């Protein structure tokens, strides 16, 4: 027992923390059969996104943030888009698998915070549902913020949706 490993005589060991960042972007699809899935929630009345899985850009950014926090590579390594078993995959399942990987590496997800950037659709009606389904998949609070792209660039021209995420893990 060293002084450095303890806050004081009465508290437990100082928890270790790590932070990870994730980013993802997917373009909108012309295929009317594709559904828009964001944070595990079906967003009605909007074009879907192109992707090997269900193209849930929010779940993917969260997964990469968690993987980054524990130094376990990225989502493309764990679920390659060349693997037919991941075709049309439910990305919430992938996210839950990543959370399990984090735990088997000895870390506990503390929280994940994400920012979705898109011009359309409006996400505020879906925010609570997205937060709930993502939090269930991770087993820790996940917060979702939505930002419009202010008509700037590809996102502003409604060509796709991007998401950034930050994750904290502890042990
Ligand atoms: Mg992706």
Coordinates of C-alpha atoms and ligand atoms in Angstrom, one line a residue:
X1 CA 0.0 0.0 0.0
X2 CA 1.6 3.2 -1.1
X3 CA 0.6 6.8 -0.6
X4 CA 0.3 7.3 -4.3
X5 CA -2.3 4.5 -4.6
X6 CA -4.6 6.0 -2.0
X7 CA -6.5 9.3 -1.7
X8 CA -6.4 9.0 2.1
X9 CA -6.4 6.5 4.8
X10 CA -10.2 6.3 4.7
X11 CA -10.9 6.1 1.0
X12 CA -10.3 3.1 -1.3
X13 CA -7.7 2.9 -4.1
X14 CA -7.7 5.8 -6.5
X15 CA -9.7 4.6 -9.6
X16 CA -7.8 4.5 -12.8
X17 CA -9.6 6.3 -15.7
X18 CA -9.1 6.4 -19.4
X19 CA -10.8 8.3 -22.1
X20 CA -11.5 7.4 -25.7
X21 CA -12.7 9.2 -28.8
X22 CA -14.8 7.9 -31.7
X23 CA -15.9 9.3 -35.0
X24 CA -18.0 7.9 -37.8
X25 CA -19.7 9.2 -40.9
X26 CA -22.1 7.4 -43.3
X27 CA -23.7 8.7 -46.5
X28 CA -27.4 8.6 -47.2
X29 CA -28.6 5.7 -49.4
X30 CA -30.7 5.9 -52.5
X31 CA -32.1 2.5 -51.6
X32 CA -35.7 3.1 -50.3
X33 CA -35.5 -0.3 -48.5
X34 CA -32.8 1.0 -46.1
X35 CA -34.1 2.2 -42.8
X36 CA -32.4 5.0 -40.9
X37 CA -31.2 3.5 -37.6
X38 CA -29.6 5.9 -35.1
X39 CA -28.7 4.9 -31.6
X40 CA -30.7 1.7 -32.1
X41 CA -33.8 3.7 -32.9
X42 CA -35.6 3.6 -36.3
X43 CA -36.0 7.2 -37.4
X44 CA -39.2 7.2 -39.5
X45 CA -39.6 9.1 -42.8
X46 CA -35.9 9.6 -43.5
X47 CA -33.6 7.9 -46.0
X48 CA -31.4 5.2 -44.6
X49 CA -27.6 5.3 -44.6
X50 CA -25.2 3.2 -46.7
X51 CA -23.3 0.6 -44.8
X52 CA -22.4 -3.1 -44.4
X53 CA -24.3 -3.3 -41.1
X54 CA -27.4 -1.3 -40.3
X55 CA -25.1 1.8 -40.7
X56 CA -26.0 3.1 -37.2
X57 CA -23.4 5.9 -37.2
X58 CA -24.1 6.8 -33.5
X59 CA -23.6 3.2 -32.2
X60 CA -20.4 3.0 -34.3
X61 CA -18.9 6.2 -32.9
X62 CA -19.8 5.0 -29.3
X63 CA -18.1 1.6 -30.0
X64 CA -15.0 3.3 -31.3
X65 CA -14.8 5.6 -28.3
X66 CA -15.0 2.6 -26.0
X67 CA -12.4 0.6 -27.9
X68 CA -10.1 3.6 -28.1
X69 CA -10.4 4.1 -24.3
X70 CA -9.0 0.6 -23.7
X71 CA -6.6 0.5 -26.7
X72 CA -8.4 -2.3 -28.4
X73 CA -8.3 -1.0 -31.9
X74 CA -11.4 0.0 -33.8
X75 CA -14.8 -1.3 -34.8
X76 CA -13.5 -2.1 -38.4
X77 CA -11.0 -4.5 -37.0
X78 CA -13.5 -6.3 -34.7
X79 CA -16.4 -6.4 -37.2
X80 CA -14.8 -6.2 -40.7
X81 CA -17.2 -5.1 -43.5
X82 CA -15.7 -8.0 -45.6
X83 CA -17.3 -10.5 -43.2
X84 CA -20.7 -11.6 -44.5
X85 CA -21.9 -12.4 -40.9
X86 CA -22.0 -8.7 -40.2
X87 CA -24.1 -7.8 -43.2
X88 CA -27.2 -5.9 -42.0
X89 CA -26.0 -6.4 -38.4
X90 CA -27.8 -4.7 -35.6
X91 CA -25.2 -2.2 -34.4
X92 CA -26.6 -2.1 -30.9
X93 CA -25.5 -5.8 -30.7
X94 CA -22.0 -4.8 -31.9
X95 CA -21.9 -2.0 -29.3
X96 CA -22.9 -4.4 -26.5
X97 CA -20.2 -6.8 -27.7
X98 CA -17.7 -4.0 -27.5
X99 CA -18.8 -3.1 -24.0
X100 CA -18.3 -6.8 -23.1
X101 CA -14.8 -6.6 -24.6
X102 CA -14.0 -3.5 -22.5
X103 CA -15.1 -5.4 -19.4
X104 CA -13.1 -8.5 -20.2
X105 CA -10.1 -6.2 -20.6
X106 CA -10.7 -5.2 -16.9
X107 CA -12.3 -1.8 -17.4
X108 CA -15.8 -0.6 -16.7
X109 CA -17.5 1.9 -19.0
X110 CA -18.4 5.0 -16.9
X111 CA -20.2 7.0 -19.6
X112 CA -20.3 7.9 -23.2
X113 CA -21.3 11.3 -24.7
X114 CA -22.0 11.8 -28.4
X115 CA -22.7 14.6 -30.8
X116 CA -24.6 13.7 -33.9
X117 CA -24.1 16.2 -36.8
X118 CA -26.7 16.3 -39.6
X119 CA -28.9 18.8 -41.4
X120 CA -31.8 16.5 -41.4
X121 CA -33.8 14.7 -39.9
X122 CA -34.6 16.4 -36.7
X123 CA -33.5 14.2 -33.9
X124 CA -34.8 15.8 -30.7
X125 CA -38.0 13.7 -30.8
X126 CA -35.9 10.5 -30.7
X127 CA -33.2 11.6 -28.3
X128 CA -34.6 9.9 -25.1
X129 CA -35.2 6.7 -26.9
X130 CA -31.7 6.8 -28.4
X131 CA -30.1 7.5 -25.0
X132 CA -32.1 4.6 -23.5
X133 CA -31.2 2.0 -26.1
X134 CA -27.5 3.0 -26.2
X135 CA -27.3 3.1 -22.4
X136 CA -28.8 -0.4 -22.2
X137 CA -26.3 -1.7 -24.8
X138 CA -23.3 -0.1 -23.0
X139 CA -24.5 -0.8 -19.5
X140 CA -23.6 2.8 -18.5
X141 CA -25.2 6.2 -19.3
X142 CA -24.9 7.4 -22.9
X143 CA -25.9 10.9 -23.7
X144 CA -26.8 12.1 -27.2
X145 CA -26.7 15.7 -28.5
X146 CA -27.8 16.7 -32.0
X147 CA -26.2 19.5 -34.0
X148 CA -27.2 20.8 -37.4
X149 CA -24.5 21.4 -39.9
X150 CA -25.6 24.9 -40.7
X151 CA -25.7 24.0 -44.4
X152 CA -21.9 23.7 -44.5
X153 CA -20.2 21.1 -46.6
X154 CA -21.3 17.6 -47.3
X155 CA -23.3 17.2 -44.1
X156 CA -25.0 20.6 -44.7
X157 CA -26.0 19.4 -48.1
X158 CA -27.7 16.5 -46.4
X159 CA -25.4 13.9 -48.0
X160 CA -24.9 12.0 -44.8
X161 CA -24.7 11.9 -41.0
X162 CA -21.6 12.1 -38.8
X163 CA -21.2 11.3 -35.1
X164 CA -18.5 12.0 -32.6
X165 CA -18.3 10.3 -29.2
X166 CA -16.2 10.4 -26.1
X167 CA -16.1 7.5 -23.6
X168 CA -14.7 7.3 -20.1
X169 CA -13.8 3.9 -18.6
X170 CA -12.6 3.2 -15.0
X171 CA -11.1 0.4 -13.0
Ligands
LIG1 MG1 -19.7 3.1 -39.4

